[in-house]
Short mmCIF file of C-alpha atoms in Angstrom, two decimals:
data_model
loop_
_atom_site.label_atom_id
_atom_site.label_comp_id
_atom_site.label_asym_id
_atom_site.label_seq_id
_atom_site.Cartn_x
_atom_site.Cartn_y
_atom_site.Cartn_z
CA UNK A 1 -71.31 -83.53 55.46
CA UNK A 2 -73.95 -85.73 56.79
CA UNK A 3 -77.45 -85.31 55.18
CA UNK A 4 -81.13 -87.09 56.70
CA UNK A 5 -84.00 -88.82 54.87
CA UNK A 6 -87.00 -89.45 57.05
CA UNK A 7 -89.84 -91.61 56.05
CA UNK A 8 -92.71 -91.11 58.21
CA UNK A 9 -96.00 -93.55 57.57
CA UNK A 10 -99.22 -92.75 58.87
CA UNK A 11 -101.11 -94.74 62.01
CA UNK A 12 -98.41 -97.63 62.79
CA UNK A 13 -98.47 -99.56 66.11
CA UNK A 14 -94.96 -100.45 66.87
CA UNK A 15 -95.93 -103.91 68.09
CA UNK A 16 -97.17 -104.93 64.46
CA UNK A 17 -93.77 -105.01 63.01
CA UNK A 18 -91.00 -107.91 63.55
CA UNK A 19 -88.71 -105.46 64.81
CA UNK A 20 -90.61 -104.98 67.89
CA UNK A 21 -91.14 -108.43 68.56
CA UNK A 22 -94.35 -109.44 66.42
CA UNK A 23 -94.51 -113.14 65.38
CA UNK A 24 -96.35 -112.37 62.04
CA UNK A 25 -96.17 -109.48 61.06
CA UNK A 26 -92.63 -109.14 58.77
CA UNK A 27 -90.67 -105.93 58.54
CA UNK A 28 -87.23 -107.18 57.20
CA UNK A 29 -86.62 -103.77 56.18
CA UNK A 30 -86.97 -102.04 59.44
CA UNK A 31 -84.97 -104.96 60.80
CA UNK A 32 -82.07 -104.18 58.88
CA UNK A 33 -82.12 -100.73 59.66
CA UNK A 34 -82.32 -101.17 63.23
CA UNK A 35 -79.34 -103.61 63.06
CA UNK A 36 -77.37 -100.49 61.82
CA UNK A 37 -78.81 -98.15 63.95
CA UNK A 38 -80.75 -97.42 67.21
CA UNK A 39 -84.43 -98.82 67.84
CA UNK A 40 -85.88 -96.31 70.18
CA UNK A 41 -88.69 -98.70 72.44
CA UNK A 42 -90.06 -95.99 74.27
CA UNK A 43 -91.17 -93.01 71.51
CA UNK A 44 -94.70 -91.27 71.65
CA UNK A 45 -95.92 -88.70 69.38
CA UNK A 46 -96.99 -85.31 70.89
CA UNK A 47 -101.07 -86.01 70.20
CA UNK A 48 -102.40 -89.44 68.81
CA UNK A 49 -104.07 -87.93 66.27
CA UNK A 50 -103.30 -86.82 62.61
CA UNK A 51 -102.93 -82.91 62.43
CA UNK A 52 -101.72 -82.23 65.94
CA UNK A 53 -99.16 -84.82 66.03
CA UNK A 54 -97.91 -83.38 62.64
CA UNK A 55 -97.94 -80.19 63.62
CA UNK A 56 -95.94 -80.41 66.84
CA UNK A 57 -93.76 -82.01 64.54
CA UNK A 58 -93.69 -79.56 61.99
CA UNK A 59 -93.33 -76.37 64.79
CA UNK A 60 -91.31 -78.29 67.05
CA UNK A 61 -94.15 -77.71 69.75
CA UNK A 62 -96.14 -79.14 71.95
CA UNK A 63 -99.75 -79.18 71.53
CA UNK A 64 -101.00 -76.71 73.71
CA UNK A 65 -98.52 -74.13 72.59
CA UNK A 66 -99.48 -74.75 68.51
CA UNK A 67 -103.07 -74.88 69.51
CA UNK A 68 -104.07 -77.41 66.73
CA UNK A 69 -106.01 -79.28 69.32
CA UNK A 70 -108.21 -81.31 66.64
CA UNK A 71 -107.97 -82.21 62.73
CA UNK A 72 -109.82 -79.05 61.88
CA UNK A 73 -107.19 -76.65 63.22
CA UNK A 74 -104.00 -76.28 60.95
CA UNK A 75 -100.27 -74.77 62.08
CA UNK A 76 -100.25 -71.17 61.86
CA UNK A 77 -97.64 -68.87 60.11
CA UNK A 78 -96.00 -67.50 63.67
CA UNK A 79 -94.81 -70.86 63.93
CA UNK A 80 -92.30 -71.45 61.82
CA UNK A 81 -91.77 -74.51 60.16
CA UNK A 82 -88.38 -76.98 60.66
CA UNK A 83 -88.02 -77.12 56.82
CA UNK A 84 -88.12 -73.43 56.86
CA UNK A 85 -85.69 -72.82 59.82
CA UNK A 86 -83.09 -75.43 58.11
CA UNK A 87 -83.35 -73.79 55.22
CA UNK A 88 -82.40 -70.33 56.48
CA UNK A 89 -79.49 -71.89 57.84
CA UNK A 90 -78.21 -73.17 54.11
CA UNK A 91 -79.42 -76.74 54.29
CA UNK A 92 -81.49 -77.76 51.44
CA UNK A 93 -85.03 -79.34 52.80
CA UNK A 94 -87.35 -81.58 50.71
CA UNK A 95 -90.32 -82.64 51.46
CA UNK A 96 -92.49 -85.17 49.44
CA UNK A 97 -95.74 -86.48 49.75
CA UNK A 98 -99.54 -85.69 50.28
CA UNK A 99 -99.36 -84.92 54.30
CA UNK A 100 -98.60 -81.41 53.99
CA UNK A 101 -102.03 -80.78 52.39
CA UNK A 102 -102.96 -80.61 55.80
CA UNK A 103 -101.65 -77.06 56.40
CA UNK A 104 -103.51 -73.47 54.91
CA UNK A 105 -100.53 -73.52 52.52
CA UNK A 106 -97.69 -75.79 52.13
CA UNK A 107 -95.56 -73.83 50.27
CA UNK A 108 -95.36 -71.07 52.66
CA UNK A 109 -94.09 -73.74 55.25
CA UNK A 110 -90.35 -72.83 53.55
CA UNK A 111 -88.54 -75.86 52.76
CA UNK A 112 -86.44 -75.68 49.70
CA UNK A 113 -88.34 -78.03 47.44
CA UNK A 114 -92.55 -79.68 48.02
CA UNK A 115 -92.93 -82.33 45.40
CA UNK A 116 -96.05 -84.00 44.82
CA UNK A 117 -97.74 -81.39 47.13
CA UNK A 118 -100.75 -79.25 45.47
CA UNK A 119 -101.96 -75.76 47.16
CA UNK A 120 -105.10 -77.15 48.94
CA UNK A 121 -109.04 -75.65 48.87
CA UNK A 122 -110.05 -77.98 51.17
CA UNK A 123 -110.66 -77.81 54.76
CA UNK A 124 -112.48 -80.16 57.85
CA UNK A 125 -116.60 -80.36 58.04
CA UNK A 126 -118.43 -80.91 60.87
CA UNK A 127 -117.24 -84.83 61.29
CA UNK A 128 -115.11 -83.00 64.33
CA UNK A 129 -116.77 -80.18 65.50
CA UNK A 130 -119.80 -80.71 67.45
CA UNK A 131 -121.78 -78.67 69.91
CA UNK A 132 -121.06 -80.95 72.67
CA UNK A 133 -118.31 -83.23 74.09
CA UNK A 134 -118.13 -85.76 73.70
CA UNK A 135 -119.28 -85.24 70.02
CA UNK A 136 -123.06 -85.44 69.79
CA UNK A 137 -122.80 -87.15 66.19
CA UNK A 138 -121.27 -90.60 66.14
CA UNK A 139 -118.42 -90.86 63.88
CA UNK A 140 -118.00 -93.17 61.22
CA UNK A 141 -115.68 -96.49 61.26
CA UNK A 142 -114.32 -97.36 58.13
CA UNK A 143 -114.77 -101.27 57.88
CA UNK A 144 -113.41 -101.70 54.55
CA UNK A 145 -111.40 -104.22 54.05
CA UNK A 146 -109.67 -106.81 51.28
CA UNK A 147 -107.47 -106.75 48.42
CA UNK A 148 -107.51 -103.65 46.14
CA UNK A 149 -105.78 -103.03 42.91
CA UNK A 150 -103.46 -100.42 42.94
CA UNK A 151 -104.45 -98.96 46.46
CA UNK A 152 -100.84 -97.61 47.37
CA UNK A 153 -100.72 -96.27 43.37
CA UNK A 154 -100.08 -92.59 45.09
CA UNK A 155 -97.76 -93.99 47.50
CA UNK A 156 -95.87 -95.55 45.24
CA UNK A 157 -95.61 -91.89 43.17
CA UNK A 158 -93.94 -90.34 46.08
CA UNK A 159 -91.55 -93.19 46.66
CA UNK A 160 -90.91 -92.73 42.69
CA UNK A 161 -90.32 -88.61 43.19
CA UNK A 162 -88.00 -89.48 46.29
CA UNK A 163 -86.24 -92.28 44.53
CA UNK A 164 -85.89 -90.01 41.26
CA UNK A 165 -84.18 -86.91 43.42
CA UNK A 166 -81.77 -88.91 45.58
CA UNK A 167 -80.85 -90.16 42.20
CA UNK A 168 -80.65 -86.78 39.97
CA UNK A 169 -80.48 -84.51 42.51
CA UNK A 170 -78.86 -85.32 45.83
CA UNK A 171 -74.96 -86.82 44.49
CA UNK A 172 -74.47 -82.92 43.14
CA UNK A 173 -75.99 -80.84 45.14
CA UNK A 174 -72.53 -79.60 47.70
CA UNK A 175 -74.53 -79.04 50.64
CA UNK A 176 -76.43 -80.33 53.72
CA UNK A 177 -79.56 -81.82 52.57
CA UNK A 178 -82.57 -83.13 54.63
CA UNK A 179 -85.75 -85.13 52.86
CA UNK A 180 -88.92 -85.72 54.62
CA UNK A 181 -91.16 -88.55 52.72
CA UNK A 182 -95.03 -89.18 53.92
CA UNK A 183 -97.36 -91.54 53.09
CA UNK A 184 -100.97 -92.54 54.30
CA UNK A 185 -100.43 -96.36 54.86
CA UNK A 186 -101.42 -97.82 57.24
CA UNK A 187 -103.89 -95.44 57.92
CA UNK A 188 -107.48 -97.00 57.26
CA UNK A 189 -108.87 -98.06 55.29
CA UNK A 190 -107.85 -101.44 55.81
CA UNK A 191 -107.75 -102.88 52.94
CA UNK A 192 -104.59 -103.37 51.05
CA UNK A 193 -103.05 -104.49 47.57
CA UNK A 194 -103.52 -108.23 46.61
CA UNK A 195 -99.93 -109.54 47.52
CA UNK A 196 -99.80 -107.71 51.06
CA UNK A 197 -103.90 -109.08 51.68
CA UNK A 198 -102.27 -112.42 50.58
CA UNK A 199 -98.85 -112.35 52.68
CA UNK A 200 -100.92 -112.54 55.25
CA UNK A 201 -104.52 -115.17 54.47
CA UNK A 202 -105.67 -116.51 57.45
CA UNK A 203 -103.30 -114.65 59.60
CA UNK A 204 -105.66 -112.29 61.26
CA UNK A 205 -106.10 -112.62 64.60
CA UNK A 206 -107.75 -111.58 67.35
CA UNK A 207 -106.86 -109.02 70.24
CA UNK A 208 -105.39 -110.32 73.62
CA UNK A 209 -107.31 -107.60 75.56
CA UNK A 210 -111.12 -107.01 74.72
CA UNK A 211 -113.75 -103.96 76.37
CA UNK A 212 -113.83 -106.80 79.61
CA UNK A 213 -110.69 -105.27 81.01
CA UNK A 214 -111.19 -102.59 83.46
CA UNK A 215 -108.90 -100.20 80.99
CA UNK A 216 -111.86 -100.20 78.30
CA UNK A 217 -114.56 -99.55 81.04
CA UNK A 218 -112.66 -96.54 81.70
CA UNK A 219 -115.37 -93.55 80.44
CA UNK A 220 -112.65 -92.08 78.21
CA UNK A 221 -112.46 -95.64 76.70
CA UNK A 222 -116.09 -95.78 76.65
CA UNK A 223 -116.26 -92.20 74.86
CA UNK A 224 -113.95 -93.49 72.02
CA UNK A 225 -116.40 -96.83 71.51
CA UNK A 226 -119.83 -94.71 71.68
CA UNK A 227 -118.83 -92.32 69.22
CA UNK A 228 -118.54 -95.02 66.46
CA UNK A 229 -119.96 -98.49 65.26
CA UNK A 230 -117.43 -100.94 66.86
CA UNK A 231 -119.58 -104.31 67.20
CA UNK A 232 -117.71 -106.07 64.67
CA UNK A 233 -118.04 -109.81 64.47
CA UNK A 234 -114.63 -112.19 65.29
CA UNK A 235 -114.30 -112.40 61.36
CA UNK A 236 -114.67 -108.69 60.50
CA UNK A 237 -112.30 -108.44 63.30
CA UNK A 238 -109.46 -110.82 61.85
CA UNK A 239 -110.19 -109.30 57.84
CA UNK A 240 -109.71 -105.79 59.35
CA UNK A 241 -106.72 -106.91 61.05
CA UNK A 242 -105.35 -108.98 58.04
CA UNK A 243 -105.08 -106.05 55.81
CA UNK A 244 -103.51 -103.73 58.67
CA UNK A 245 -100.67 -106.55 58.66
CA UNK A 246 -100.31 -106.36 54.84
CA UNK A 247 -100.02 -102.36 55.01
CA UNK A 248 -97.61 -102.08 57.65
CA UNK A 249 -95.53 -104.89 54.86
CA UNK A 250 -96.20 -102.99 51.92
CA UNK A 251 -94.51 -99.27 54.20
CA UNK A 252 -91.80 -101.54 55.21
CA UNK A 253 -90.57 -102.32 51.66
CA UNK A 254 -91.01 -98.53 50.94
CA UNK A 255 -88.37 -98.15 53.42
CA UNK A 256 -86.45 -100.94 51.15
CA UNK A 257 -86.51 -99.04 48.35
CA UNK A 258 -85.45 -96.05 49.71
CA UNK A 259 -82.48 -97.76 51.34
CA UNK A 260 -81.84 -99.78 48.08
CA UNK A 261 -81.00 -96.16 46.54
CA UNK A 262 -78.84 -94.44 48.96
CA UNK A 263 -77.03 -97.74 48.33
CA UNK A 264 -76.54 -97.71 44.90
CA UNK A 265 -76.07 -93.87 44.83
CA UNK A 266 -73.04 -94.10 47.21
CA UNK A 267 -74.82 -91.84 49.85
CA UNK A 268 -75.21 -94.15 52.44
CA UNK A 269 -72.08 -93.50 54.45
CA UNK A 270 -73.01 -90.06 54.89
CA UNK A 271 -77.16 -90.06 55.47
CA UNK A 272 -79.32 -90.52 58.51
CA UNK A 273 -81.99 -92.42 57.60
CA UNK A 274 -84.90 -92.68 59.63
CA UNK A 275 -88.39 -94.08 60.18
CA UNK A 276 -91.33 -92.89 62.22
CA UNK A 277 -95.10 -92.56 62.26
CA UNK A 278 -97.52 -89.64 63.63
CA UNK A 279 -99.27 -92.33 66.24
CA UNK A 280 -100.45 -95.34 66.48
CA UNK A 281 -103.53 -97.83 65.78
CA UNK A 282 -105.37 -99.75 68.59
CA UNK A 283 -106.78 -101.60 66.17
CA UNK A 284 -109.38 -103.58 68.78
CA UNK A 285 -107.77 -103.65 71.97
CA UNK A 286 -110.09 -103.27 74.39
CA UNK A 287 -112.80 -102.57 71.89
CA UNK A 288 -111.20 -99.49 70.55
CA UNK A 289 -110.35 -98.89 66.77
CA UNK A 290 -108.39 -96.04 65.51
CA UNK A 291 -106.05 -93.19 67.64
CA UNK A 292 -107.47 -91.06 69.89
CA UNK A 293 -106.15 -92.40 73.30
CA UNK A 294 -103.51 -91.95 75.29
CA UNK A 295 -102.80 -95.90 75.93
CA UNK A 296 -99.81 -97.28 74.35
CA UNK A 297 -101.29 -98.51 70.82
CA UNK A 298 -102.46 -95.41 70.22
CA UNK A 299 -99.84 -93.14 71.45
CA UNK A 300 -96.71 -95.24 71.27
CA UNK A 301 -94.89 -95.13 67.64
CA UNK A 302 -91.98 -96.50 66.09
CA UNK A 303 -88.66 -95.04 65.81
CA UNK A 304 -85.90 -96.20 64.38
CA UNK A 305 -82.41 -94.32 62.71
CA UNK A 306 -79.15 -95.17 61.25
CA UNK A 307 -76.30 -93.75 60.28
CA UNK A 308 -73.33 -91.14 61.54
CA UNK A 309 -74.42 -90.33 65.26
CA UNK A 310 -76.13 -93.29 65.79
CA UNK A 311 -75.57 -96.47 67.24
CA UNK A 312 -75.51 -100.11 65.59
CA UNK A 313 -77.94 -102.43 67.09
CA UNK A 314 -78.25 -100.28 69.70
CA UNK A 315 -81.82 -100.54 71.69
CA UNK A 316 -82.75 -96.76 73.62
CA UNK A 317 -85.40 -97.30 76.42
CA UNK A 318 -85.38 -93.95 77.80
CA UNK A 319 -88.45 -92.58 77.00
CA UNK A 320 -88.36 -89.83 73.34
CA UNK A 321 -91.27 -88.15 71.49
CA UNK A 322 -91.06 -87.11 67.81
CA UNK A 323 -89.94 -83.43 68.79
CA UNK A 324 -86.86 -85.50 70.27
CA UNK A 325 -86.68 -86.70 66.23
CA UNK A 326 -87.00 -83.23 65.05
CA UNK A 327 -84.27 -82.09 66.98
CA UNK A 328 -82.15 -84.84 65.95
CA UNK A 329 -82.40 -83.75 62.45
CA UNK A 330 -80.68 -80.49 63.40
CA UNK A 331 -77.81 -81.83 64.83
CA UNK A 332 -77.60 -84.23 62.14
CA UNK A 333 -76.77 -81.29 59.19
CA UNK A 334 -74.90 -79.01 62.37
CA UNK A 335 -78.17 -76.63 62.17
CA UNK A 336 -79.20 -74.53 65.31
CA UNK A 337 -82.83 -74.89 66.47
CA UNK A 338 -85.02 -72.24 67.93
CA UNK A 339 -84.26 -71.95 71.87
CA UNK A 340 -88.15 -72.38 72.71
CA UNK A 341 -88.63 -75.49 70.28
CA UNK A 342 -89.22 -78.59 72.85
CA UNK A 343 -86.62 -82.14 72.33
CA UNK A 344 -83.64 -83.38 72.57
CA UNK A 345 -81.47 -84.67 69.84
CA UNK A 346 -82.12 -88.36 69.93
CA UNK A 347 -78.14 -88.38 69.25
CA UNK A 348 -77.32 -87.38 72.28
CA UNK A 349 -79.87 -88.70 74.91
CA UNK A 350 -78.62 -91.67 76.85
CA UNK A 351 -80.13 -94.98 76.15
CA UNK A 352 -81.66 -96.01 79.85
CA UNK A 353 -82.68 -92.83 81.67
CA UNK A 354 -85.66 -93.36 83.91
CA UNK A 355 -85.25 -89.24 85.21
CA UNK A 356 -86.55 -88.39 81.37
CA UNK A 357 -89.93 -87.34 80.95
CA UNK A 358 -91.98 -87.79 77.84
CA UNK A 359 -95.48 -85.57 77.22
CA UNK A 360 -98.38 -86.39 75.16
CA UNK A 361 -102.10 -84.38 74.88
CA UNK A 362 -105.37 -85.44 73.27
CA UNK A 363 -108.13 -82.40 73.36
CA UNK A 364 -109.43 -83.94 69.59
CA UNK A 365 -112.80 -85.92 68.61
CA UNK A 366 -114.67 -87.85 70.96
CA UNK A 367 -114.19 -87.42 74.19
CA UNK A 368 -115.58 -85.22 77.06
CA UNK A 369 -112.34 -83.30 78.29
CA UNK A 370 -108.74 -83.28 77.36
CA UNK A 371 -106.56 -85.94 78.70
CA UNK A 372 -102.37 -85.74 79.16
CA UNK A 373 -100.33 -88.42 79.53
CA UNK A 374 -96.83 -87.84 81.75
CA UNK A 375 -94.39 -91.42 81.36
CA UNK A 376 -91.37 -91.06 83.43
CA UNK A 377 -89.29 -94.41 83.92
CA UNK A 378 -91.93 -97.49 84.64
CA UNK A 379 -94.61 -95.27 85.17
CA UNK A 380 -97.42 -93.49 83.08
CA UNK A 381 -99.92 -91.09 84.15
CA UNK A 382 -103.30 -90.50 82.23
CA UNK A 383 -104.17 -87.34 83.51
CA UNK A 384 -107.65 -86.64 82.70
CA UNK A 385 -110.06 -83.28 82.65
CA UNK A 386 -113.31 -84.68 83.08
CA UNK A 387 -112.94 -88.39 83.90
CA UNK A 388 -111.08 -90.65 86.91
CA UNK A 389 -107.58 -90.48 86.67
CA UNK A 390 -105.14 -93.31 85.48
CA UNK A 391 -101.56 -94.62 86.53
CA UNK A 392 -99.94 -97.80 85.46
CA UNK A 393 -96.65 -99.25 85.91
CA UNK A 394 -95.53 -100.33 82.43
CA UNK A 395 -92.96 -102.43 83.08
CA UNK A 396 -95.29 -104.68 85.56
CA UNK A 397 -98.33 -104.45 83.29
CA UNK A 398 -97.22 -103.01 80.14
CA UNK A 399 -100.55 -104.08 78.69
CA UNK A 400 -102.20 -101.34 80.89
CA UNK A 401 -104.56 -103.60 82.38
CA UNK A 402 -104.24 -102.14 86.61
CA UNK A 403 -105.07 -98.88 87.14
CA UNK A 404 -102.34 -97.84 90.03
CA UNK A 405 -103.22 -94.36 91.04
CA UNK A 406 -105.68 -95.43 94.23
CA UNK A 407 -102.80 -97.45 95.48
CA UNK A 408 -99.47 -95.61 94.69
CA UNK A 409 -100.85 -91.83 95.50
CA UNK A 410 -97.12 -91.15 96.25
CA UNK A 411 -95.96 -91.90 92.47
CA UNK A 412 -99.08 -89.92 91.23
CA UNK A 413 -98.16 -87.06 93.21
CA UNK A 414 -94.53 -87.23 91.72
CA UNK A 415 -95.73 -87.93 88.22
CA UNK A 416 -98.88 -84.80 88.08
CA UNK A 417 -95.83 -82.42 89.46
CA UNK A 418 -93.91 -83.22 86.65
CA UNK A 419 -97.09 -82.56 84.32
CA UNK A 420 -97.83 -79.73 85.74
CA UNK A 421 -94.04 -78.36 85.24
CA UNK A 422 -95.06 -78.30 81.68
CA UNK A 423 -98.23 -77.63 81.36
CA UNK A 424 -101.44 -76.28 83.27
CA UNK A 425 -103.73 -79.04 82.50
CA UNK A 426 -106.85 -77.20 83.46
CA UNK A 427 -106.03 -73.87 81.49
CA UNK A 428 -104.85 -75.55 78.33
CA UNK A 429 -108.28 -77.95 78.86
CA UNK A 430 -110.15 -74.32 78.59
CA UNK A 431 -108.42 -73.15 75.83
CA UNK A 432 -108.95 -76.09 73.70
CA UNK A 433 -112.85 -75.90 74.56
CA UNK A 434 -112.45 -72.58 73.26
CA UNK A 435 -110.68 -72.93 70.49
CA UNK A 436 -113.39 -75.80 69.41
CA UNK A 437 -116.18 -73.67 70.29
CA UNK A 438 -114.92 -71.23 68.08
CA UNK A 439 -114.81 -73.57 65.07
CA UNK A 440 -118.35 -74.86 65.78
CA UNK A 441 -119.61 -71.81 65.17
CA UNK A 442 -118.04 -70.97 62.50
CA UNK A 443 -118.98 -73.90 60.68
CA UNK A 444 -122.43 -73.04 62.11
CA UNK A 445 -122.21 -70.08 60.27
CA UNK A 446 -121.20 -71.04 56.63
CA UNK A 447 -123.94 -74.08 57.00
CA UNK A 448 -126.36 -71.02 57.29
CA UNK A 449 -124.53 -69.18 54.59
CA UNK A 450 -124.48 -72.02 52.07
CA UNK A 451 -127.65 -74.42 54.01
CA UNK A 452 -125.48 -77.10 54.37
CA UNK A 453 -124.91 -79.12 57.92
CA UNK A 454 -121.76 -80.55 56.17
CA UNK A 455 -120.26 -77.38 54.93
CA UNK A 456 -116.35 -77.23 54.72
CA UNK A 457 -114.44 -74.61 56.85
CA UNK A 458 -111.43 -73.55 54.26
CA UNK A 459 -108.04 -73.53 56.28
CA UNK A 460 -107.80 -69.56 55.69
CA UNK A 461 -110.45 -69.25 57.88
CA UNK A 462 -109.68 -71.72 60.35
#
């Protein structure tokens, strides 16, 4: 009987963690999971951005086909949810943490148990719903920074609640048991606790690849820069980039503790343990902050999992998403997954196939179109709606600093037929335009209800 915990961290470039080469930033944790497992090298979430990445996750769907293009659009109820299907099948699902407060309601997402999850009231203002694309009203960039007392204090509660039931629960319970575990880190703010902002004094650095590279004069680049307040000084620069360092330390030895108590509790022989993110940071590469992009920082993540099905020190540079992940937990507890649901079991993909596609969409918060991104073997496509098109060959310039699609029309032919096998760019483009014009009115509408500009659109009516 093989059961799966899953700790998935919010906003974490791969290349900030020793395990994927960085010189400074430490991840001992990680390491030692990925010398007992598989490191995948190649793994992209479905959207870089919060809610659609998380729901593709959640439905086992693309993007297009959940239709929560932006962080103002939730998963609706004729998608069911992974925890739910498992559960049907007799597998017990947990799930712990603050992340599904992003659905209308958690608890009818079906997995067995929600700890620390609270019904939420809440929905998404305005911040992501303008009248015009890109969005007519600059976002804001969260610059702060430093050492804070107690900033991971909810964190830490979840880790407690997932350390408590793998403890009480999990050694008695005689059946198949899956546990998903999210937490925000290290999501901005960029600050961090005292001994993480310490770890790393004077370690901040600076970007390799600034907005004089012809990738961030690119006018979905450009989009991402106007539509917040990027002209941060060298030393804001290496403070913001300090504390990043010290979250991505403080997640890793969440993964430590969680590993520490499988240990102790004898369970793990027969769990899959594995760690993941919704997208990544690029965190002032070529002037960009945040997700939103299709490049690699923002749209690459980390994935690494050990345990029964997977191999030690093994290294996978096939190209995966997270619905790849998803599936994997099926054939981890011997589920069956929906027919339609998109991924492979990581378990059984092979570890250097260049014939593998891997999908991403961004249709979110400041930019003027939707953009797609198609990586088969060295190549990646940026397929874009309303700007120039990109293609770079990432094992030549894996920085994606030479745009190749004027001079290899042959592999950009081969790579848009493959995108266009999945998707019709220019349909799903309209739809998502739709779908946000939709919202904007709405929210137009209870501001002239209520007289307020910021007004909240509750998730029932989203």
């Amino acid at each position: 009987m093989t059961n799966v915990v899953l700790l998935v961290s919010d906003e974490h470039n791969p290349r900030y963690s020793s395990t994927y080469g960085h010189e400074v930033v430490r991840t001992p944790h990680l390491d030692r999971l990925a010398a007992g497992g598989t490191v995948y090298e190649n793994a992209y979430c479905p959207s870089p951005l919060c809610v659609p990445s998380r729901t593709a996750f959640m439905a086992g769907r693309y993007t297009h086909e959940t239709q929560a293009y932006n962080n103002s659009k939730v998963l609706e109820r004729r998608h069911p949810s992974y925890g739910g299907v498992l559960a049907e099948q007799g597998v017990h699902t947990v799930y712990v943490g603050g992340g599904a407060n992003l659905y209308r309601d958690p608890f009818a997402l079906g997995f067995s148990e929600m700890l620390g999850v609270t019904r939420t009231g809440k929905g998404l203002g305005t911040h992501a719903i303008q009248a015009e694309r890109p969005s007519s009203k600059p976002m804001s960039t969260t610059t702060a920074h430093g050492p804070v007392e107690d900033m991971y204090a909810p964190e830490g509660a979840h880790i407690d609640t997932a350390i408590d039931w793998l403890q009480t629960r999990a050694p008695g319970l005689g059946r198949p048991w899956t546990m998903t575990i999210e937490i925000n880190p290290p999501h901005p703010p960029y600050s961090t606790e005292p001994r993480y902002w310490e770890m790393y004094q004077g370690l901040g650095d600076l970007p390799a690849h600034g907005i004089e590279q012809e990738s961030a004069q690119h006018p979905a680049a450009q989009d991402v820069r106007d539509n917040g307040r990027w002209d941060f000084s060298a030393e804001l620069v290496r403070d913001l980039r300090q504390g990043y360092f010290g979250a991505v330390t403080y997640v890793d030895d969440q993964l430590g503790r969680l590993r520490d108590t499988l240990d102790a509790a004898g369970l793990t022989e027969d769990t899959v343990v594995c760690y993941a993110t919704d997208h990544g940071e690029m965190l002032g590469k070529f002037g960009m902050w945040g997700k939103t992009s299709l490049y690699e920082d923002s749209v690459r993540i980390p994935l690494v999992a050990a345990g029964p099905g997977f191999t030690p020190g093994q290294r996978v540079s096939t190209p995966v998403t997270s619905l790849d992940l998803q599936a994997a937990l099926f054939h981890a507890v011997g589920a069956r997954r929906p027919e339609a649901w998109r991924g492979a079991p990581l378990q059984l993909i092979p570890t250097d196939d260049a014939s593998r596609p891997a999908f991403a969409s961004y249709h979110g918060h400041n930019v003027r179109g939707g953009s797609f991104m198609l990586r088969l073997g060295e190549w990646k496509l940026l397929y874009h709606s309303a700007s120039p098109h990109q293609l770079f060959n990432l094992r030549e310039d894996p920085e994606e600093l030479v745009n190749r699609w004027a001079d290899r029309p042959d592999v950009a032919s081969r790579l848009e037929s493959e995108l266009r096998a999945m998707c019709d760019p220019e349909a799903v483009d309209r739809d998502a335009e739709a779908v946000r014009q939709r919202q904007y009115h709405q929210v137009q509408a209870l501001a002239d209800q209520y007289g307020s500009e910021t007004r909240l659109v509750p998730w029932e009516e989203s």
